[in-house]
Amino acid sequence: MKIKALKGFKDILPGEVELWQILENTARTVFEQYNFHEIRVPVLEETALFQRAIGDTTDIVEKEMYTFVDKKQTLRPEGTASVLRSVIENGLLVQKPVQRLFTIGPMFRHERPQKGRLRQFHQLDIEVLGSKSPLLDTELISLAAMLFSELGIHVSLELNSLGCPKCRPAYREALLAFINERKDKLCSDCQRRSETNPLRVLDCKVPADRELMADAPSIQEWLCEECGDHFNAVQQGLERLGIPFRLNKFMVRGLDYYCRTTFEFITSDLGAQAAVAAGGRYDGLAELLGGPAGTPGIGFAMGMERIILLMQQSEKDFQESVEPLDIYIAGLGDKGQKEASRLAWELRQDGFSVGLDYEGRSLKAQMKLANRENASFVFIIGDEELATGKGVLRNMRDRDAEQMELELKAEAFYFLDDLL
Ligand code: ATP
Ligand code: MG
């Protein structure tokens, strides 16, 4: 029997991977413009890390984690907890009191696979530790907005505040009172949530529940003075930068660690999988994980699969940014192939990308291959070229261009640098 990839685990094949590389390169450029530094953390961590950071009553911890039960280890379902663990363990905040970090890589969640939802998926993850300024919240949101605009993707921004341990409990009570008045009409999940994590009832996707909760009290009206000021400052900051947003009192995010600002970038172009990026403040989390007391933090994650789907739908032509092969050398016959492989070695050392073939194919077949590899130039080495020590360089992009005779050595190709 053939062995196939696991359900929800997907290969990213040549032809498709170029789009991933464009996404990664664009993201790295933007992260650099925003003065972020890369951190790479393991994909496997102690289960307790995610239980403590994400929260026991969240969807992720309750039902989505890949856990080795015997070893008490879990494949990371998200990046924040691991990045914080690493920052604390390595004392990075002692070296630099504000850490601006990004990480890119796979995450694992055992959920029902569908379009834009996988079991191994990828995130671009941004985390900042050590600053509580609302200007930072605005800056992070602007970073995401800039990346989306670079990628030619249209998304809209939703904003909420979850308050803090000072003001949230009173809101929770008010919300609970509202929920309890209609509890028997809510779905069974929400009835359970109302006891464990009532804010998550606001997040329910069941249409009937959404209707029942439409007039629920808004946390935005229960914020304490500090949280209210912070929330206003973030909104004013976004207005200053001209970044449009919509307030959404229902957006509570599924993770326990958030406080104050939460935000999501959503799209209407992907059916049910609407969120492309999501994040928020987590001021208490570093301390909860054993870090210095009072260390504020904020971060967000972008789902790369969903961004790729949007890039495929975007009007922007990404094919243009795919690097073609510089030169394809068609070696004919045994000696021709050997000379081709020697010239390729020289040209590659000079920085050119070079393709060739060892299967002794005909010139016609090799020209076809060169075309398929999207080579900019082709250089043929057959008996005549071997005899004269010269060959003709064909310009594949501009067929009318003058054909040039070149010696079979790398120096002869130097001028190509300007043409490529
Ligand atoms: P959703 O509501 O779609 O389940 P989430 O709230 O669980 O998303 P987060 O944990 O905030 O998502 O992760 C941030 C981003 O990662 C999401 O906005 C989404 O783009 C992406 N993402 C999350 N889960 C998956 C998945 N299983 N497959 C692909 N992308 C995902
Ligand atoms: Mg989810």
Short mmCIF file of C-alpha atoms and ligand atoms in Angstrom, two decimals:
data_model
loop_
_atom_site.label_atom_id
_atom_site.label_comp_id
_atom_site.label_asym_id
_atom_site.label_seq_id
_atom_site.Cartn_x
_atom_site.Cartn_y
_atom_site.Cartn_z
CA MET A 1 0.00 0.00 0.00
CA LYS A 2 1.14 3.50 -0.82
CA ILE A 3 2.09 5.70 2.09
CA LYS A 4 0.45 9.09 1.96
CA ALA A 5 0.90 12.31 3.91
CA LEU A 6 -1.17 12.58 7.08
CA LYS A 7 -4.55 14.28 6.94
CA GLY A 8 -4.11 18.01 7.45
CA PHE A 9 -0.37 17.86 6.67
CA LYS A 10 0.52 19.27 3.30
CA ASP A 11 3.51 19.30 0.96
CA ILE A 12 4.49 22.65 -0.46
CA LEU A 13 5.71 21.75 -3.92
CA PRO A 14 8.06 23.50 -6.36
CA GLY A 15 5.90 25.86 -8.37
CA GLU A 16 3.99 26.74 -5.22
CA VAL A 17 6.94 27.24 -2.93
CA GLU A 18 8.06 30.33 -4.88
CA LEU A 19 5.03 32.19 -3.53
CA TRP A 20 6.03 31.13 0.00
CA GLN A 21 9.52 32.46 -0.60
CA ILE A 22 8.14 35.78 -1.84
CA LEU A 23 5.95 35.98 1.27
CA GLU A 24 8.89 35.17 3.56
CA ASN A 25 11.25 37.58 1.82
CA THR A 26 8.70 40.40 1.85
CA ALA A 27 7.98 39.75 5.52
CA ARG A 28 11.68 39.71 6.41
CA THR A 29 12.17 43.03 4.63
CA VAL A 30 9.25 44.62 6.49
CA PHE A 31 10.37 43.13 9.83
CA GLU A 32 13.80 44.62 9.24
CA GLN A 33 12.32 48.00 8.39
CA TYR A 34 10.54 47.84 11.73
CA ASN A 35 13.73 46.86 13.55
CA PHE A 36 12.76 43.32 14.52
CA HIS A 37 15.24 40.52 15.15
CA GLU A 38 14.72 36.89 14.33
CA ILE A 39 14.49 34.23 17.02
CA ARG A 40 14.16 30.50 16.29
CA VAL A 41 12.61 28.27 18.92
CA PRO A 42 12.02 24.49 19.02
CA VAL A 43 8.77 22.96 17.78
CA LEU A 44 8.53 20.69 20.84
CA GLU A 45 8.03 22.01 24.37
CA GLU A 46 6.86 20.84 27.74
CA THR A 47 3.08 20.54 27.67
CA ALA A 48 2.83 22.64 30.83
CA LEU A 49 4.14 25.68 28.94
CA PHE A 50 1.11 25.82 26.67
CA GLN A 51 -1.33 24.84 29.41
CA ARG A 52 -0.13 27.69 31.54
CA ALA A 53 0.30 30.29 28.80
CA ILE A 54 -2.70 29.64 26.59
CA GLY A 55 -5.06 28.51 29.36
CA ASP A 56 -6.74 25.22 30.26
CA THR A 57 -10.19 26.18 29.04
CA THR A 58 -9.23 27.35 25.56
CA ASP A 59 -10.02 25.42 22.36
CA ILE A 60 -6.33 24.92 21.72
CA VAL A 61 -5.50 23.32 25.06
CA GLU A 62 -8.83 21.52 25.44
CA LYS A 63 -8.87 19.77 22.10
CA GLU A 64 -6.27 20.82 19.53
CA MET A 65 -2.83 19.99 20.90
CA TYR A 66 -0.54 17.25 19.64
CA THR A 67 0.72 15.89 22.94
CA PHE A 68 2.95 12.92 23.69
CA VAL A 69 1.08 11.88 26.80
CA ASP A 70 3.88 9.67 28.16
CA LYS A 71 6.51 12.37 27.81
CA LYS A 72 4.34 15.38 28.72
CA GLN A 73 5.58 17.13 25.60
CA THR A 74 3.58 18.99 22.97
CA LEU A 75 4.17 20.18 19.41
CA ARG A 76 3.78 23.93 19.62
CA PRO A 77 0.29 25.10 18.65
CA GLU A 78 1.44 28.75 18.49
CA GLY A 79 4.60 30.78 18.87
CA THR A 80 4.09 33.24 21.72
CA ALA A 81 4.55 30.84 24.62
CA SER A 82 7.76 29.39 23.21
CA VAL A 83 9.25 32.79 22.38
CA LEU A 84 8.50 34.02 25.90
CA ARG A 85 9.94 30.86 27.41
CA SER A 86 13.12 31.44 25.45
CA VAL A 87 13.38 35.16 26.28
CA ILE A 88 13.02 34.37 29.98
CA GLU A 89 15.29 31.33 29.98
CA ASN A 90 18.04 33.20 28.13
CA GLY A 91 17.69 36.42 30.10
CA LEU A 92 17.29 38.47 26.93
CA LEU A 93 15.54 41.31 28.75
CA VAL A 94 18.64 41.87 30.84
CA GLN A 95 20.67 42.44 27.69
CA LYS A 96 18.09 44.72 26.12
CA PRO A 97 15.03 45.93 28.06
CA VAL A 98 12.76 45.96 25.01
CA GLN A 99 12.90 42.85 22.87
CA ARG A 100 11.47 43.08 19.35
CA LEU A 101 11.37 39.57 17.92
CA PHE A 102 9.93 37.65 15.02
CA THR A 103 9.84 33.97 14.23
CA ILE A 104 8.62 32.05 11.20
CA GLY A 105 7.67 28.41 11.19
CA PRO A 106 5.20 25.54 11.49
CA MET A 107 2.55 25.21 14.21
CA PHE A 108 0.47 22.13 14.98
CA ARG A 109 -3.20 21.87 15.91
CA HIS A 110 -5.41 18.82 15.72
CA GLU A 111 -8.48 20.36 14.13
CA ARG A 112 -10.72 19.50 11.20
CA PRO A 113 -8.74 20.21 8.02
CA GLN A 114 -10.40 22.38 5.38
CA LYS A 115 -9.43 25.19 3.01
CA GLY A 116 -7.16 27.54 4.95
CA ARG A 117 -7.18 25.26 8.00
CA LEU A 118 -4.54 22.57 8.41
CA ARG A 119 -3.03 20.49 11.17
CA GLN A 120 0.47 21.62 10.38
CA PHE A 121 0.23 25.24 9.35
CA HIS A 122 2.67 28.13 9.33
CA GLN A 123 2.79 31.45 11.07
CA LEU A 124 4.73 34.65 10.86
CA ASP A 125 4.96 35.65 14.47
CA ILE A 126 5.85 39.01 15.99
CA GLU A 127 6.43 39.55 19.72
CA VAL A 128 7.56 42.59 21.68
CA LEU A 129 8.45 42.38 25.35
CA GLY A 130 9.18 45.21 27.71
CA SER A 131 7.00 48.13 26.56
CA LYS A 132 3.49 49.07 27.54
CA SER A 133 3.18 52.11 25.28
CA PRO A 134 0.00 52.27 23.18
CA LEU A 135 2.20 53.66 20.40
CA LEU A 136 3.71 50.19 20.21
CA ASP A 137 0.27 48.61 19.73
CA THR A 138 -0.29 51.02 16.85
CA GLU A 139 3.16 50.31 15.43
CA LEU A 140 2.58 46.54 15.37
CA ILE A 141 -0.77 46.95 13.68
CA SER A 142 0.85 49.25 11.13
CA LEU A 143 3.52 46.62 10.45
CA ALA A 144 0.84 44.06 9.59
CA ALA A 145 -1.01 46.62 7.47
CA MET A 146 2.18 47.43 5.59
CA LEU A 147 2.98 43.78 4.91
CA PHE A 148 -0.53 43.16 3.57
CA SER A 149 -0.27 46.17 1.32
CA GLU A 150 3.16 45.06 0.01
CA LEU A 151 1.58 41.72 -0.83
CA GLY A 152 -1.36 43.32 -2.63
CA ILE A 153 -3.84 41.80 -0.18
CA HIS A 154 -7.00 43.52 0.99
CA VAL A 155 -7.98 42.93 4.60
CA SER A 156 -9.90 44.85 7.23
CA LEU A 157 -8.87 45.51 10.78
CA GLU A 158 -11.04 44.84 13.84
CA LEU A 159 -10.14 46.17 17.24
CA ASN A 160 -11.21 45.55 20.80
CA SER A 161 -9.88 45.86 24.33
CA LEU A 162 -10.14 43.08 26.88
CA GLY A 163 -9.39 45.32 29.84
CA CYS A 164 -7.13 44.15 32.63
CA PRO A 165 -7.42 42.07 35.82
CA LYS A 166 -8.67 45.24 37.50
CA CYS A 167 -11.66 45.98 35.27
CA ARG A 168 -12.42 42.66 33.60
CA PRO A 169 -13.95 40.86 36.62
CA ALA A 170 -16.78 43.40 36.94
CA TYR A 171 -17.46 43.15 33.21
CA ARG A 172 -17.39 39.38 33.47
CA GLU A 173 -20.14 39.55 36.10
CA ALA A 174 -22.27 41.85 33.96
CA LEU A 175 -21.77 39.56 30.96
CA LEU A 176 -22.57 36.49 33.01
CA ALA A 177 -25.81 38.06 34.21
CA PHE A 178 -26.73 38.74 30.57
CA ILE A 179 -25.79 35.18 29.55
CA ASN A 180 -27.71 33.58 32.41
CA GLU A 181 -30.93 35.30 31.33
CA ARG A 182 -30.81 33.33 28.05
CA LYS A 183 -28.55 30.44 28.99
CA ASP A 184 -31.00 27.62 28.21
CA LYS A 185 -31.33 28.90 24.63
CA LEU A 186 -27.58 28.91 23.97
CA CYS A 187 -25.70 26.00 22.37
CA SER A 188 -24.30 23.34 24.68
CA ASP A 189 -20.73 24.58 24.14
CA CYS A 190 -21.75 28.03 25.29
CA GLN A 191 -23.59 26.68 28.31
CA ARG A 192 -20.36 25.02 29.31
CA ARG A 193 -18.29 28.09 28.42
CA SER A 194 -20.54 30.28 30.55
CA GLU A 195 -19.22 28.37 33.54
CA THR A 196 -15.56 28.11 32.59
CA ASN A 197 -14.82 31.15 30.42
CA PRO A 198 -17.93 33.29 29.81
CA LEU A 199 -16.14 35.82 27.57
CA ARG A 200 -15.78 33.07 25.00
CA VAL A 201 -19.56 32.95 24.57
CA LEU A 202 -19.13 36.24 22.67
CA ASP A 203 -16.91 34.42 20.22
CA CYS A 204 -19.39 31.64 19.39
CA LYS A 205 -19.89 31.03 15.67
CA VAL A 206 -23.42 29.51 15.98
CA PRO A 207 -25.79 32.01 14.26
CA ALA A 208 -28.60 31.60 16.83
CA ASP A 209 -26.16 32.29 19.67
CA ARG A 210 -24.81 35.33 17.89
CA GLU A 211 -28.32 36.70 17.64
CA LEU A 212 -29.00 36.02 21.32
CA MET A 213 -25.77 37.78 22.26
CA ALA A 214 -26.16 40.76 19.92
CA ASP A 215 -27.10 43.16 22.72
CA ALA A 216 -24.61 41.80 25.25
CA PRO A 217 -22.83 44.46 27.29
CA SER A 218 -19.66 45.72 25.63
CA ILE A 219 -16.38 45.44 27.50
CA GLN A 220 -15.40 48.74 25.94
CA GLU A 221 -17.85 50.42 28.33
CA TRP A 222 -16.41 48.67 31.38
CA LEU A 223 -12.75 49.58 30.99
CA CYS A 224 -10.98 51.17 33.95
CA GLU A 225 -9.43 54.60 33.42
CA GLU A 226 -5.98 53.28 32.47
CA CYS A 227 -7.36 50.70 30.05
CA GLY A 228 -9.75 53.28 28.58
CA ASP A 229 -6.90 55.75 28.04
CA HIS A 230 -4.76 53.05 26.47
CA PHE A 231 -7.56 51.99 24.14
CA ASN A 232 -8.20 55.59 23.08
CA ALA A 233 -4.50 56.17 22.47
CA VAL A 234 -4.30 53.11 20.20
CA GLN A 235 -7.28 54.29 18.19
CA GLN A 236 -5.89 57.81 17.90
CA GLY A 237 -2.56 56.36 16.84
CA LEU A 238 -4.22 54.40 14.05
CA GLU A 239 -6.13 57.48 12.95
CA ARG A 240 -2.87 59.43 12.87
CA LEU A 241 -1.37 56.85 10.50
CA GLY A 242 -4.53 56.71 8.42
CA ILE A 243 -5.15 53.01 9.12
CA PRO A 244 -8.90 52.27 9.07
CA PHE A 245 -10.39 49.97 11.72
CA ARG A 246 -13.70 48.83 13.11
CA LEU A 247 -14.43 48.30 16.79
CA ASN A 248 -15.74 44.81 17.50
CA LYS A 249 -16.98 44.08 21.01
CA PHE A 250 -17.36 40.38 20.19
CA MET A 251 -13.70 39.80 19.44
CA VAL A 252 -12.32 38.24 22.62
CA ARG A 253 -9.77 35.89 21.04
CA GLY A 254 -9.62 32.27 22.12
CA LEU A 255 -6.53 32.58 24.30
CA ASP A 256 -6.44 33.40 27.98
CA TYR A 257 -3.36 35.54 28.00
CA TYR A 258 -4.70 38.62 26.28
CA CYS A 259 -5.39 41.91 28.03
CA ARG A 260 -6.16 45.39 26.71
CA THR A 261 -5.69 45.67 22.93
CA THR A 262 -6.76 42.74 20.77
CA PHE A 263 -7.00 42.87 17.01
CA GLU A 264 -7.67 40.77 13.97
CA PHE A 265 -7.15 41.30 10.27
CA ILE A 266 -10.00 39.61 8.46
CA THR A 267 -10.91 38.95 4.84
CA SER A 268 -14.16 38.18 3.08
CA ASP A 269 -12.32 36.28 0.33
CA LEU A 270 -11.69 32.98 2.11
CA GLY A 271 -15.13 31.76 3.12
CA ALA A 272 -15.33 30.70 6.73
CA GLN A 273 -11.59 31.06 7.48
CA ALA A 274 -11.80 34.82 7.84
CA ALA A 275 -8.90 35.68 10.16
CA VAL A 276 -5.57 36.20 8.44
CA ALA A 277 -3.74 37.69 11.40
CA ALA A 278 -4.57 38.06 15.06
CA GLY A 279 -2.97 39.23 18.24
CA GLY A 280 -2.98 41.53 21.17
CA ARG A 281 -1.42 42.55 24.46
CA TYR A 282 -0.42 40.00 27.08
CA ASP A 283 1.02 42.10 29.89
CA GLY A 284 0.80 39.41 32.59
CA LEU A 285 2.10 36.47 30.57
CA ALA A 286 5.86 36.84 31.02
CA GLU A 287 5.42 36.92 34.79
CA LEU A 288 3.08 33.91 34.67
CA LEU A 289 5.86 32.00 32.89
CA GLY A 290 8.42 32.92 35.51
CA GLY A 291 9.77 36.10 33.93
CA PRO A 292 10.40 39.45 35.63
CA ALA A 293 7.29 40.80 37.37
CA GLY A 294 5.38 43.44 35.44
CA THR A 295 6.98 42.72 32.05
CA PRO A 296 4.49 43.91 29.45
CA GLY A 297 4.17 42.22 26.07
CA ILE A 298 2.27 42.32 22.83
CA GLY A 299 2.31 40.20 19.69
CA PHE A 300 0.44 38.79 16.78
CA ALA A 301 0.56 35.89 14.36
CA MET A 302 -0.24 35.77 10.68
CA GLY A 303 -1.48 32.56 9.11
CA MET A 304 0.74 31.93 6.10
CA GLU A 305 -1.53 29.40 4.34
CA ARG A 306 -4.35 31.94 4.31
CA ILE A 307 -2.03 34.70 3.09
CA ILE A 308 -0.82 32.44 0.26
CA LEU A 309 -4.44 31.78 -0.77
CA LEU A 310 -5.03 35.53 -0.88
CA MET A 311 -1.80 36.10 -2.84
CA GLN A 312 -3.03 33.58 -5.40
CA GLN A 313 -6.26 35.59 -5.73
CA SER A 314 -4.52 38.96 -5.73
CA GLU A 315 -4.25 41.09 -8.86
CA LYS A 316 -0.52 41.43 -8.24
CA ASP A 317 1.65 39.35 -10.56
CA PHE A 318 4.09 37.51 -8.32
CA GLN A 319 5.48 35.53 -11.23
CA GLU A 320 7.54 38.62 -12.04
CA SER A 321 9.44 38.36 -8.79
CA VAL A 322 10.36 34.69 -9.28
CA GLU A 323 14.09 34.58 -10.08
CA PRO A 324 14.71 32.93 -13.46
CA LEU A 325 17.71 30.70 -14.11
CA ASP A 326 20.61 32.84 -15.45
CA ILE A 327 22.18 30.39 -17.88
CA TYR A 328 21.41 26.94 -19.15
CA ILE A 329 24.39 25.13 -20.66
CA ALA A 330 23.49 22.47 -23.20
CA GLY A 331 26.41 20.05 -23.42
CA LEU A 332 26.25 17.72 -26.43
CA GLY A 333 27.97 14.37 -26.39
CA ASP A 334 30.25 13.02 -23.70
CA LYS A 335 32.95 15.68 -24.07
CA GLY A 336 30.42 18.47 -24.42
CA GLN A 337 28.78 17.45 -21.14
CA LYS A 338 32.11 17.35 -19.33
CA GLU A 339 33.01 20.81 -20.62
CA ALA A 340 29.52 22.04 -19.68
CA SER A 341 29.94 20.80 -16.14
CA ARG A 342 33.36 22.51 -15.87
CA LEU A 343 32.04 25.82 -17.19
CA ALA A 344 29.02 25.59 -14.87
CA TRP A 345 31.36 25.17 -11.88
CA GLU A 346 33.24 28.34 -12.89
CA LEU A 347 30.11 30.37 -13.59
CA ARG A 348 28.47 29.32 -10.33
CA GLN A 349 31.56 30.41 -8.42
CA ASP A 350 31.09 33.78 -10.07
CA GLY A 351 27.55 33.93 -8.71
CA PHE A 352 25.50 32.88 -11.73
CA SER A 353 22.72 30.34 -11.45
CA VAL A 354 23.35 27.61 -13.99
CA GLY A 355 21.30 24.65 -15.17
CA LEU A 356 22.50 21.61 -17.11
CA ASP A 357 21.57 18.06 -17.92
CA TYR A 358 23.67 14.86 -17.91
CA GLU A 359 21.33 12.53 -19.71
CA GLY A 360 22.84 12.99 -23.15
CA ARG A 361 19.66 14.51 -24.54
CA SER A 362 19.42 16.05 -28.00
CA LEU A 363 19.86 19.79 -28.47
CA LYS A 364 16.13 20.14 -29.08
CA ALA A 365 15.30 18.33 -25.84
CA GLN A 366 17.76 20.46 -23.90
CA MET A 367 16.35 23.67 -25.39
CA LYS A 368 12.95 22.54 -24.16
CA LEU A 369 14.36 21.97 -20.68
CA ALA A 370 16.00 25.41 -20.72
CA ASN A 371 12.64 26.91 -21.57
CA ARG A 372 10.88 25.02 -18.81
CA GLU A 373 13.52 26.21 -16.33
CA ASN A 374 12.85 29.75 -17.53
CA ALA A 375 16.52 30.31 -18.37
CA SER A 376 17.50 33.82 -19.46
CA PHE A 377 20.40 32.62 -21.64
CA VAL A 378 21.42 29.34 -23.25
CA PHE A 379 24.98 28.38 -24.15
CA ILE A 380 25.56 25.34 -26.31
CA ILE A 381 28.71 23.24 -26.18
CA GLY A 382 29.02 20.69 -28.99
CA ASP A 383 31.89 19.36 -31.11
CA GLU A 384 32.39 22.64 -32.97
CA GLU A 385 32.53 24.69 -29.79
CA LEU A 386 35.01 22.25 -28.31
CA ALA A 387 37.18 22.56 -31.41
CA THR A 388 37.17 26.35 -31.60
CA GLY A 389 36.99 27.03 -27.84
CA LYS A 390 34.09 29.39 -28.54
CA GLY A 391 30.31 29.17 -28.39
CA VAL A 392 27.24 31.26 -29.11
CA LEU A 393 25.20 32.75 -26.30
CA ARG A 394 21.49 32.81 -27.03
CA ASN A 395 19.29 35.37 -25.37
CA MET A 396 16.05 33.58 -24.49
CA ARG A 397 14.21 36.67 -23.31
CA ASP A 398 15.00 38.72 -26.38
CA ARG A 399 15.15 36.42 -29.39
CA ASP A 400 16.06 39.29 -31.73
CA ALA A 401 19.08 40.29 -29.68
CA GLU A 402 22.45 39.98 -31.38
CA GLN A 403 23.99 36.53 -30.78
CA MET A 404 27.37 36.71 -29.17
CA GLU A 405 30.34 34.50 -29.57
CA LEU A 406 32.08 33.82 -26.25
CA GLU A 407 35.09 31.83 -25.15
CA LEU A 408 34.39 28.80 -22.98
CA LYS A 409 35.51 30.42 -19.76
CA ALA A 410 33.76 32.31 -17.00
CA GLU A 411 35.52 35.64 -17.61
CA ALA A 412 33.82 35.85 -21.00
CA PHE A 413 30.44 35.96 -19.25
CA TYR A 414 31.15 38.86 -16.89
CA PHE A 415 29.21 41.39 -18.95
CA LEU A 416 26.04 39.34 -18.31
CA ASP A 417 25.89 40.70 -14.78
CA ASP A 418 24.52 43.94 -16.23
CA LEU A 419 21.96 42.24 -18.42
CA LEU A 420 20.45 39.88 -15.85
P1 ATP B 1 -9.40 30.53 13.87
O1 ATP B 1 -10.45 31.40 14.48
O2 ATP B 1 -9.39 30.59 12.38
O3 ATP B 1 -9.39 29.14 14.40
P2 ATP B 1 -7.39 31.19 15.79
O4 ATP B 1 -8.02 32.25 16.58
O5 ATP B 1 -7.38 29.80 16.30
O6 ATP B 1 -8.01 31.19 14.30
P3 ATP B 1 -4.73 32.15 16.25
O7 ATP B 1 -4.40 31.15 17.27
O8 ATP B 1 -4.96 33.54 16.66
O9 ATP B 1 -5.94 31.63 15.35
O10 ATP B 1 -3.61 32.13 15.10
C1 ATP B 1 -3.33 33.28 14.28
C2 ATP B 1 -3.57 32.98 12.82
O11 ATP B 1 -3.06 31.72 12.44
C3 ATP B 1 -5.03 32.88 12.44
O12 ATP B 1 -5.56 34.16 12.23
C4 ATP B 1 -4.99 32.09 11.17
O13 ATP B 1 -4.68 32.91 10.06
C5 ATP B 1 -3.85 31.15 11.41
N1 ATP B 1 -4.34 29.82 11.81
C6 ATP B 1 -4.78 29.41 13.01
N2 ATP B 1 -5.10 28.11 13.00
C7 ATP B 1 -4.84 27.67 11.73
C8 ATP B 1 -4.94 26.41 11.06
N3 ATP B 1 -5.36 25.32 11.69
N4 ATP B 1 -4.57 26.33 9.77
C9 ATP B 1 -4.13 27.42 9.10
N5 ATP B 1 -4.01 28.64 9.68
C10 ATP B 1 -4.36 28.77 10.96
MG MG B 2 -8.58 28.15 16.02
#
